[in-house]
PDB file of C-alpha atoms and ligand atoms in Angstrom:
ATOM      1  CA  UNK M   1      87.564 116.691 157.882  1.00 55.00           C
ATOM      2  CA  UNK M   2      90.222 114.519 156.316  1.00 60.00           C
ATOM      3  CA  UNK M   3      87.833 113.042 153.752  1.00 61.00           C
ATOM      4  CA  UNK M   4      86.713 116.484 152.637  1.00 60.00           C
ATOM      5  CA  UNK M   5      90.200 117.850 152.266  1.00 77.00           C
ATOM      6  CA  UNK M   6      91.189 114.648 150.510  1.00 82.00           C
ATOM      7  CA  UNK M   7      88.446 114.985 147.902  1.00 87.00           C
ATOM      8  CA  UNK M   8      89.175 118.703 147.634  1.00 90.00           C
ATOM      9  CA  UNK M   9      92.746 117.855 146.723  1.00 93.00           C
ATOM     10  CA  UNK M  10      91.638 115.320 144.097  1.00 95.00           C
ATOM     11  CA  UNK M  11      89.512 118.067 142.575  1.00 95.00           C
ATOM     12  CA  UNK M  12      92.448 120.450 142.560  1.00 96.00           C
ATOM     13  CA  UNK M  13      94.613 117.798 140.926  1.00 97.00           C
ATOM     14  CA  UNK M  14      92.086 117.371 138.134  1.00 96.00           C
ATOM     15  CA  UNK M  15      91.908 121.129 137.648  1.00 96.00           C
ATOM     16  CA  UNK M  16      95.668 121.458 137.483  1.00 97.00           C
ATOM     17  CA  UNK M  17      96.014 118.497 135.119  1.00 96.00           C
ATOM     18  CA  UNK M  18      93.405 120.041 132.850  1.00 95.00           C
ATOM     19  CA  UNK M  19      95.116 123.429 132.891  1.00 95.00           C
ATOM     20  CA  UNK M  20      98.542 121.926 132.214  1.00 95.00           C
ATOM     21  CA  UNK M  21      97.109 119.505 129.694  1.00 93.00           C
ATOM     22  CA  UNK M  22      98.601 116.389 131.276  1.00 92.00           C
ATOM     23  CA  UNK M  23      97.022 113.157 132.418  1.00 87.00           C
ATOM     24  CA  UNK M  24      98.554 112.611 135.802  1.00 93.00           C
ATOM     25  CA  UNK M  25      99.217 115.097 138.490  1.00 96.00           C
ATOM     26  CA  UNK M  26      99.498 114.639 142.234  1.00 97.00           C
ATOM     27  CA  UNK M  27      99.492 117.513 144.713  1.00 97.00           C
ATOM     28  CA  UNK M  28     101.024 117.186 148.160  1.00 96.00           C
ATOM     29  CA  UNK M  29      99.661 119.470 150.902  1.00 95.00           C
ATOM     30  CA  UNK M  30     101.878 122.393 151.885  1.00 96.00           C
ATOM     31  CA  UNK M  31     104.612 124.424 150.214  1.00 97.00           C
ATOM     32  CA  UNK M  32     108.098 122.938 149.989  1.00 97.00           C
ATOM     33  CA  UNK M  33     109.557 126.462 149.857  1.00 97.00           C
ATOM     34  CA  UNK M  34     108.486 126.777 153.485  1.00 97.00           C
ATOM     35  CA  UNK M  35     108.637 123.255 154.897  1.00 95.00           C
ATOM     36  CA  UNK M  36     111.181 120.526 154.191  1.00 93.00           C
ATOM     37  CA  UNK M  37     108.653 117.892 155.296  1.00 95.00           C
ATOM     38  CA  UNK M  38     106.687 118.542 152.102  1.00 96.00           C
ATOM     39  CA  UNK M  39     109.720 117.529 150.026  1.00 94.00           C
ATOM     40  CA  UNK M  40     110.257 114.534 152.286  1.00 95.00           C
ATOM     41  CA  UNK M  41     106.664 113.497 151.647  1.00 96.00           C
ATOM     42  CA  UNK M  42     107.462 113.407 147.899  1.00 97.00           C
ATOM     43  CA  UNK M  43     109.733 110.436 148.656  1.00 97.00           C
ATOM     44  CA  UNK M  44     106.896 108.168 149.762  1.00 96.00           C
ATOM     45  CA  UNK M  45     104.580 109.448 147.035  1.00 97.00           C
ATOM     46  CA  UNK M  46     107.216 108.704 144.385  1.00 98.00           C
ATOM     47  CA  UNK M  47     107.721 105.238 145.907  1.00 98.00           C
ATOM     48  CA  UNK M  48     103.952 104.624 145.641  1.00 97.00           C
ATOM     49  CA  UNK M  49     103.777 105.879 142.054  1.00 97.00           C
ATOM     50  CA  UNK M  50     106.695 103.721 140.929  1.00 98.00           C
ATOM     51  CA  UNK M  51     105.421 100.776 142.959  1.00 97.00           C
ATOM     52  CA  UNK M  52     102.011 100.912 141.312  1.00 96.00           C
ATOM     53  CA  UNK M  53     103.177 101.769 137.780  1.00 96.00           C
ATOM     54  CA  UNK M  54     106.404  99.888 137.070  1.00 98.00           C
ATOM     55  CA  UNK M  55     105.993  96.499 135.421  1.00 97.00           C
ATOM     56  CA  UNK M  56     107.393  93.257 136.803  1.00 97.00           C
ATOM     57  CA  UNK M  57     110.792  92.166 135.547  1.00 98.00           C
ATOM     58  CA  UNK M  58     113.878  94.332 135.244  1.00 98.00           C
ATOM     59  CA  UNK M  59     113.414  98.095 135.216  1.00 98.00           C
ATOM     60  CA  UNK M  60     116.107 100.638 134.476  1.00 98.00           C
ATOM     61  CA  UNK M  61     115.353 103.949 136.175  1.00 98.00           C
ATOM     62  CA  UNK M  62     117.357 106.969 135.022  1.00 97.00           C
ATOM     63  CA  UNK M  63     117.469 109.812 137.526  1.00 97.00           C
ATOM     64  CA  UNK M  64     118.594 113.423 137.507  1.00 95.00           C
ATOM     65  CA  UNK M  65     120.201 115.397 140.307  1.00 93.00           C
ATOM     66  CA  UNK M  66     119.277 118.488 142.324  1.00 94.00           C
ATOM     67  CA  UNK M  67     118.166 119.213 145.879  1.00 96.00           C
ATOM     68  CA  UNK M  68     114.600 118.011 145.269  1.00 97.00           C
ATOM     69  CA  UNK M  69     115.858 114.683 143.982  1.00 97.00           C
ATOM     70  CA  UNK M  70     118.246 114.423 146.928  1.00 97.00           C
ATOM     71  CA  UNK M  71     115.497 114.810 149.530  1.00 97.00           C
ATOM     72  CA  UNK M  72     113.150 112.581 147.553  1.00 97.00           C
ATOM     73  CA  UNK M  73     115.815 109.863 147.304  1.00 98.00           C
ATOM     74  CA  UNK M  74     116.519 109.945 151.035  1.00 98.00           C
ATOM     75  CA  UNK M  75     112.840 109.407 151.752  1.00 98.00           C
ATOM     76  CA  UNK M  76     112.067 106.539 149.414  1.00 98.00           C
ATOM     77  CA  UNK M  77     111.153 103.065 150.651  1.00 98.00           C
ATOM     78  CA  UNK M  78     111.469  99.441 149.592  1.00 98.00           C
ATOM     79  CA  UNK M  79     110.426  98.888 145.977  1.00 97.00           C
ATOM     80  CA  UNK M  80     111.903  95.499 145.167  1.00 97.00           C
ATOM     81  CA  UNK M  81     109.571  92.539 144.976  1.00 96.00           C
ATOM     82  CA  UNK M  82     110.326  88.908 144.176  1.00 96.00           C
ATOM     83  CA  UNK M  83     109.180  89.666 140.655  1.00 97.00           C
ATOM     84  CA  UNK M  84     110.458  93.176 140.116  1.00 97.00           C
ATOM     85  CA  UNK M  85     114.020  94.432 140.130  1.00 98.00           C
ATOM     86  CA  UNK M  86     115.100  98.048 139.698  1.00 98.00           C
ATOM     87  CA  UNK M  87     118.452  99.323 138.511  1.00 98.00           C
ATOM     88  CA  UNK M  88     119.119 103.053 139.006  1.00 98.00           C
ATOM     89  CA  UNK M  89     121.423 104.970 136.659  1.00 97.00           C
ATOM     90  CA  UNK M  90     122.222 108.660 136.311  1.00 95.00           C
ATOM     91  CA  UNK M  91     120.287 110.079 133.347  1.00 93.00           C
ATOM     92  CA  UNK M  92     123.017 112.357 132.036  1.00 86.00           C
ATOM     93  CA  UNK M  93     126.661 113.183 132.595  1.00 78.00           C
ATOM     94  CA  UNK M  94     127.266 115.911 135.162  1.00 72.00           C
ATOM     95  CA  UNK M  95     125.681 119.270 134.436  1.00 66.00           C
ATOM     96  CA  UNK M  96     127.812 121.112 136.964  1.00 71.00           C
ATOM     97  CA  UNK M  97     126.265 120.265 140.328  1.00 77.00           C
ATOM     98  CA  UNK M  98     128.082 119.689 143.617  1.00 80.00           C
ATOM     99  CA  UNK M  99     128.718 116.073 144.547  1.00 82.00           C
ATOM    100  CA  UNK M 100     125.842 115.339 146.956  1.00 86.00           C
ATOM    101  CA  UNK M 101     123.230 116.491 144.456  1.00 90.00           C
ATOM    102  CA  UNK M 102     124.767 114.879 141.368  1.00 91.00           C
ATOM    103  CA  UNK M 103     122.723 112.292 139.513  1.00 93.00           C
ATOM    104  CA  UNK M 104     125.282 109.596 140.436  1.00 94.00           C
ATOM    105  CA  UNK M 105     124.762 110.229 144.152  1.00 94.00           C
ATOM    106  CA  UNK M 106     120.981 110.334 143.811  1.00 96.00           C
ATOM    107  CA  UNK M 107     120.864 107.040 141.936  1.00 97.00           C
ATOM    108  CA  UNK M 108     123.038 105.420 144.619  1.00 97.00           C
ATOM    109  CA  UNK M 109     120.777 106.742 147.370  1.00 98.00           C
ATOM    110  CA  UNK M 110     117.611 105.584 145.605  1.00 98.00           C
ATOM    111  CA  UNK M 111     119.045 102.106 145.154  1.00 98.00           C
ATOM    112  CA  UNK M 112     119.959 101.955 148.834  1.00 98.00           C
ATOM    113  CA  UNK M 113     116.521 103.087 150.009  1.00 98.00           C
ATOM    114  CA  UNK M 114     114.503 100.942 147.620  1.00 98.00           C
ATOM    115  CA  UNK M 115     116.650  97.812 147.760  1.00 98.00           C
ATOM    116  CA  UNK M 116     117.628  98.050 144.096  1.00 98.00           C
ATOM    117  CA  UNK M 117     120.990  98.287 142.336  1.00 98.00           C
ATOM    118  CA  UNK M 118     122.799 101.220 140.780  1.00 98.00           C
ATOM    119  CA  UNK M 119     125.556 102.007 138.330  1.00 96.00           C
ATOM    120  CA  UNK M 120     127.853 105.016 138.342  1.00 92.00           C
ATOM    121  CA  UNK M 121     128.740 107.009 135.248  1.00 91.00           C
ATOM    122  CA  UNK M 122     132.428 107.854 135.684  1.00 85.00           C
ATOM    123  CA  UNK M 123     132.709 111.034 133.697  1.00 81.00           C
ATOM    124  CA  UNK M 124     134.121 113.978 135.649  1.00 73.00           C
ATOM    125  CA  UNK M 125     132.835 117.468 135.008  1.00 64.00           C
ATOM    126  CA  UNK M 126     135.933 119.535 134.537  1.00 63.00           C
ATOM    127  CA  UNK M 127     138.046 117.758 131.948  1.00 69.00           C
ATOM    128  CA  UNK M 128     139.358 118.875 128.585  1.00 76.00           C
ATOM    129  CA  UNK M 129     137.496 117.925 125.435  1.00 78.00           C
ATOM    130  CA  UNK M 130     140.295 115.464 124.541  1.00 85.00           C
ATOM    131  CA  UNK M 131     140.136 113.689 127.900  1.00 83.00           C
ATOM    132  CA  UNK M 132     136.350 113.551 127.681  1.00 81.00           C
ATOM    133  CA  UNK M 133     136.507 111.875 124.252  1.00 84.00           C
ATOM    134  CA  UNK M 134     138.948 109.270 125.565  1.00 87.00           C
ATOM    135  CA  UNK M 135     136.826 108.565 128.650  1.00 85.00           C
ATOM    136  CA  UNK M 136     133.819 107.939 126.452  1.00 86.00           C
ATOM    137  CA  UNK M 137     135.668 105.010 124.879  1.00 90.00           C
ATOM    138  CA  UNK M 138     136.119 103.326 128.255  1.00 91.00           C
ATOM    139  CA  UNK M 139     134.157 100.055 128.509  1.00 94.00           C
ATOM    140  CA  UNK M 140     132.814 100.931 131.987  1.00 91.00           C
ATOM    141  CA  UNK M 141     131.477 104.224 130.647  1.00 92.00           C
ATOM    142  CA  UNK M 142     130.102 102.565 127.507  1.00 94.00           C
ATOM    143  CA  UNK M 143     128.284  99.928 129.551  1.00 95.00           C
ATOM    144  CA  UNK M 144     126.493 102.519 131.658  1.00 94.00           C
ATOM    145  CA  UNK M 145     125.612 104.561 128.555  1.00 93.00           C
ATOM    146  CA  UNK M 146     124.009 101.436 127.081  1.00 95.00           C
ATOM    147  CA  UNK M 147     121.988 100.963 130.253  1.00 96.00           C
ATOM    148  CA  UNK M 148     120.822 104.591 130.108  1.00 95.00           C
ATOM    149  CA  UNK M 149     119.646 103.896 126.551  1.00 95.00           C
ATOM    150  CA  UNK M 150     117.572 101.020 127.913  1.00 97.00           C
ATOM    151  CA  UNK M 151     115.905 103.069 130.664  1.00 98.00           C
ATOM    152  CA  UNK M 152     112.135 102.514 130.821  1.00 98.00           C
ATOM    153  CA  UNK M 153     111.636 105.098 133.558  1.00 98.00           C
ATOM    154  CA  UNK M 154     112.992 108.586 134.203  1.00 98.00           C
ATOM    155  CA  UNK M 155     112.663 110.666 137.357  1.00 98.00           C
ATOM    156  CA  UNK M 156     113.695 114.309 137.249  1.00 97.00           C
ATOM    157  CA  UNK M 157     112.992 117.699 138.739  1.00 97.00           C
ATOM    158  CA  UNK M 158     112.395 121.109 137.193  1.00 98.00           C
ATOM    159  CA  UNK M 159     114.177 124.299 138.192  1.00 97.00           C
ATOM    160  CA  UNK M 160     114.101 128.031 137.534  1.00 98.00           C
ATOM    161  CA  UNK M 161     116.346 128.808 134.579  1.00 98.00           C
ATOM    162  CA  UNK M 162     118.574 131.533 135.971  1.00 97.00           C
ATOM    163  CA  UNK M 163     118.822 130.055 139.427  1.00 96.00           C
ATOM    164  CA  UNK M 164     120.025 126.768 137.913  1.00 94.00           C
ATOM    165  CA  UNK M 165     122.428 128.517 135.526  1.00 94.00           C
ATOM    166  CA  UNK M 166     124.023 130.386 138.429  1.00 94.00           C
ATOM    167  CA  UNK M 167     124.213 127.305 140.633  1.00 91.00           C
ATOM    168  CA  UNK M 168     126.094 125.514 137.879  1.00 87.00           C
ATOM    169  CA  UNK M 169     128.553 128.361 137.546  1.00 87.00           C
ATOM    170  CA  UNK M 170     127.617 129.309 133.988  1.00 89.00           C
ATOM    171  CA  UNK M 171     129.487 132.343 132.628  1.00 92.00           C
ATOM    172  CA  UNK M 172     128.086 135.894 132.659  1.00 96.00           C
ATOM    173  CA  UNK M 173     127.639 135.868 128.864  1.00 96.00           C
ATOM    174  CA  UNK M 174     125.629 132.671 129.076  1.00 95.00           C
ATOM    175  CA  UNK M 175     123.464 134.164 131.810  1.00 97.00           C
ATOM    176  CA  UNK M 176     122.665 137.237 129.732  1.00 98.00           C
ATOM    177  CA  UNK M 177     122.039 135.032 126.687  1.00 98.00           C
ATOM    178  CA  UNK M 178     119.498 133.064 128.763  1.00 98.00           C
ATOM    179  CA  UNK M 179     117.872 136.324 129.887  1.00 98.00           C
ATOM    180  CA  UNK M 180     117.665 137.557 126.303  1.00 98.00           C
ATOM    181  CA  UNK M 181     116.026 134.345 125.258  1.00 98.00           C
ATOM    182  CA  UNK M 182     113.540 134.613 128.139  1.00 98.00           C
ATOM    183  CA  UNK M 183     114.536 131.283 129.650  1.00 98.00           C
ATOM    184  CA  UNK M 184     112.307 130.521 132.643  1.00 98.00           C
ATOM    185  CA  UNK M 185     112.693 126.790 133.230  1.00 98.00           C
ATOM    186  CA  UNK M 186     115.472 124.209 133.305  1.00 96.00           C
ATOM    187  CA  UNK M 187     115.464 120.453 133.323  1.00 95.00           C
ATOM    188  CA  UNK M 188     118.068 117.851 132.232  1.00 90.00           C
ATOM    189  CA  UNK M 189     120.484 120.665 131.370  1.00 89.00           C
ATOM    190  CA  UNK M 190     117.986 122.086 128.860  1.00 94.00           C
ATOM    191  CA  UNK M 191     116.604 125.613 129.206  1.00 97.00           C
ATOM    192  CA  UNK M 192     113.029 126.504 128.212  1.00 98.00           C
ATOM    193  CA  UNK M 193     111.105 129.722 127.586  1.00 98.00           C
ATOM    194  CA  UNK M 194     107.523 130.332 128.745  1.00 97.00           C
ATOM    195  CA  UNK M 195     106.155 128.429 125.752  1.00 97.00           C
ATOM    196  CA  UNK M 196     108.190 125.386 126.692  1.00 97.00           C
ATOM    197  CA  UNK M 197     110.568 125.727 123.735  1.00 98.00           C
ATOM    198  CA  UNK M 198     114.217 124.790 124.243  1.00 98.00           C
ATOM    199  CA  UNK M 199     116.337 127.941 124.048  1.00 98.00           C
ATOM    200  CA  UNK M 200     119.654 126.464 125.181  1.00 96.00           C
ATOM    201  CA  UNK M 201     121.191 123.113 126.018  1.00 92.00           C
ATOM    202  CA  UNK M 202     124.249 122.090 128.021  1.00 86.00           C
ATOM    203  CA  UNK M 203     125.814 119.386 125.833  1.00 80.00           C
ATOM    204  CA  UNK M 204     126.210 116.216 127.870  1.00 79.00           C
ATOM    205  CA  UNK M 205     126.273 112.490 127.236  1.00 83.00           C
ATOM    206  CA  UNK M 206     123.432 110.238 128.309  1.00 87.00           C
ATOM    207  CA  UNK M 207     119.737 110.832 128.006  1.00 91.00           C
ATOM    208  CA  UNK M 208     118.655 113.568 125.591  1.00 91.00           C
ATOM    209  CA  UNK M 209     115.342 115.403 125.720  1.00 93.00           C
ATOM    210  CA  UNK M 210     114.106 113.733 122.515  1.00 94.00           C
ATOM    211  CA  UNK M 211     114.614 110.286 124.109  1.00 95.00           C
ATOM    212  CA  UNK M 212     112.079 111.110 126.790  1.00 95.00           C
ATOM    213  CA  UNK M 213     109.148 110.675 124.386  1.00 94.00           C
ATOM    214  CA  UNK M 214     109.914 106.974 124.029  1.00 96.00           C
ATOM    215  CA  UNK M 215     110.204 106.226 127.737  1.00 97.00           C
ATOM    216  CA  UNK M 216     106.979 104.795 129.171  1.00 97.00           C
ATOM    217  CA  UNK M 217     107.337 106.061 132.762  1.00 97.00           C
ATOM    218  CA  UNK M 218     108.404 109.675 133.247  1.00 97.00           C
ATOM    219  CA  UNK M 219     107.963 111.390 136.604  1.00 98.00           C
ATOM    220  CA  UNK M 220     108.667 115.090 137.181  1.00 98.00           C
ATOM    221  CA  UNK M 221     108.960 116.045 140.846  1.00 98.00           C
ATOM    222  CA  UNK M 222     108.918 119.775 141.542  1.00 98.00           C
ATOM    223  CA  UNK M 223     107.240 121.877 144.182  1.00 98.00           C
ATOM    224  CA  UNK M 224     107.384 125.238 145.929  1.00 98.00           C
ATOM    225  CA  UNK M 225     105.668 128.469 144.994  1.00 98.00           C
ATOM    226  CA  UNK M 226     108.867 129.850 143.452  1.00 98.00           C
ATOM    227  CA  UNK M 227     108.881 127.065 140.847  1.00 98.00           C
ATOM    228  CA  UNK M 228     105.318 127.652 139.577  1.00 98.00           C
ATOM    229  CA  UNK M 229     106.354 129.455 136.390  1.00 98.00           C
ATOM    230  CA  UNK M 230     109.149 127.014 135.635  1.00 98.00           C
ATOM    231  CA  UNK M 231     106.853 124.006 136.079  1.00 98.00           C
ATOM    232  CA  UNK M 232     104.180 125.510 133.868  1.00 98.00           C
ATOM    233  CA  UNK M 233     106.694 126.351 131.132  1.00 98.00           C
ATOM    234  CA  UNK M 234     108.433 122.971 131.164  1.00 98.00           C
ATOM    235  CA  UNK M 235     105.170 120.999 131.163  1.00 97.00           C
ATOM    236  CA  UNK M 236     103.971 122.746 127.960  1.00 96.00           C
ATOM    237  CA  UNK M 237     106.129 120.501 125.775  1.00 93.00           C
ATOM    238  CA  UNK M 238     106.780 117.674 128.196  1.00 95.00           C
ATOM    239  CA  UNK M 239     106.018 114.141 126.966  1.00 94.00           C
ATOM    240  CA  UNK M 240     102.318 113.350 127.374  1.00 92.00           C
ATOM    241  CA  UNK M 241     102.980 110.396 129.677  1.00 95.00           C
ATOM    242  CA  UNK M 242     104.687 112.601 132.285  1.00 96.00           C
ATOM    243  CA  UNK M 243     103.377 112.348 135.839  1.00 97.00           C
ATOM    244  CA  UNK M 244     103.758 115.610 137.716  1.00 98.00           C
ATOM    245  CA  UNK M 245     104.305 115.371 141.458  1.00 98.00           C
ATOM    246  CA  UNK M 246     103.975 118.821 142.939  1.00 98.00           C
ATOM    247  CA  UNK M 247     102.763 120.609 146.059  1.00 97.00           C
ATOM    248  CA  UNK M 248     100.072 123.138 146.938  1.00 97.00           C
ATOM    249  CA  UNK M 249     102.618 125.967 146.959  1.00 97.00           C
ATOM    250  CA  UNK M 250     103.273 125.535 143.234  1.00 98.00           C
ATOM    251  CA  UNK M 251      99.792 124.293 142.310  1.00 98.00           C
ATOM    252  CA  UNK M 252      97.907 127.211 143.897  1.00 97.00           C
ATOM    253  CA  UNK M 253     100.224 129.696 142.236  1.00 98.00           C
ATOM    254  CA  UNK M 254      99.737 128.078 138.816  1.00 98.00           C
ATOM    255  CA  UNK M 255      95.947 127.892 139.254  1.00 97.00           C
ATOM    256  CA  UNK M 256      95.856 131.526 140.388  1.00 95.00           C
ATOM    257  CA  UNK M 257      97.520 132.727 137.211  1.00 86.00           C
ATOM    258  CA  UNK M 258      95.157 130.787 134.974  1.00 65.00           C
TER     259      UNK M 258
HETATM  260  O1  F6P O   1     119.980 119.025 137.495  1.00 59.46           O
HETATM  261  C1  F6P O   1     118.982 118.154 137.724  1.00 59.46           C
HETATM  262  C2  F6P O   1     117.705 118.800 138.091  1.00 59.46           C
HETATM  263  O2  F6P O   1     116.805 117.792 138.491  1.00 59.46           O
HETATM  264  C3  F6P O   1     117.121 119.622 136.966  1.00 59.46           C
HETATM  265  O3  F6P O   1     116.389 118.824 136.109  1.00 59.46           O
HETATM  266  C4  F6P O   1     116.350 120.672 137.696  1.00 59.46           C
HETATM  267  O4  F6P O   1     116.231 121.857 136.992  1.00 59.46           O
HETATM  268  C5  F6P O   1     117.151 120.889 138.933  1.00 59.46           C
HETATM  269  O5  F6P O   1     117.869 119.715 139.162  1.00 59.46           O
HETATM  270  C6  F6P O   1     116.289 121.224 140.109  1.00 59.46           C
HETATM  271  O6  F6P O   1     117.087 121.435 141.229  1.00 59.46           O
HETATM  272  P1  F6P O   1     116.486 121.633 142.659  1.00 59.46           P
HETATM  273  O7  F6P O   1     115.712 120.433 142.965  1.00 59.46           O
HETATM  274  O8  F6P O   1     117.667 121.806 143.528  1.00 59.46           O
HETATM  275  O9  F6P O   1     115.618 122.851 142.610  1.00 59.46           O
END
């Protein structure tokens, strides 16, 4: 029955949270590797989590990019209340993703779906170091960077290291460097080994990994059996307040390897 499977899932969530050593973990039925509707479901779950956790007043929510975040964003719902306002900003400058899955696009989509506002970080990906330095002096860029510094919430995904490196067009030498360093997970443009240690970082402006510790609301959204190892590795050193939203595909695989 529904009630049984519901309580079974709560039990599994507690088991997974214990294994990963985190406080909050939610598991959505199904495997997002196989069914897009599982990823879509993450959108309403994320809306519920933010709706129940975020304080009243003005929130600044920094978001990352990726295909998970894209589907999640498209499936979010109204989050504004008379007492709570949300402003979405990209967490970091571009890490080499195509336009529809860039953090700027995701933050715009989330604002549209939830009734909040958003700001764009106008820093293109492929510019010379000199141009980049000049752009950073621009008041519009500076203003958004200040907002990112004020973020009280971060939403991001987690990916497989090599898959992400390839998608972002990293050079062959960088790929073999990542292999040599046993990188298994990626998030925020940082690469992690199985122990959750950073082995490489794409230098970008905006939110840095060390800033995450000081942000009260951090949500990691990642599912699919193929991401099990990456999730487990990343979570090892993730800030303690991180909520993990995942699915049965990833959760069962992690619990199996315990
Ligand atoms: O680049 C942003 C990001 O959210 C990373 O943190 C993560 O590794 C990646 O995207 C995940 O991408 P996808 O959701 O497409 O697997």
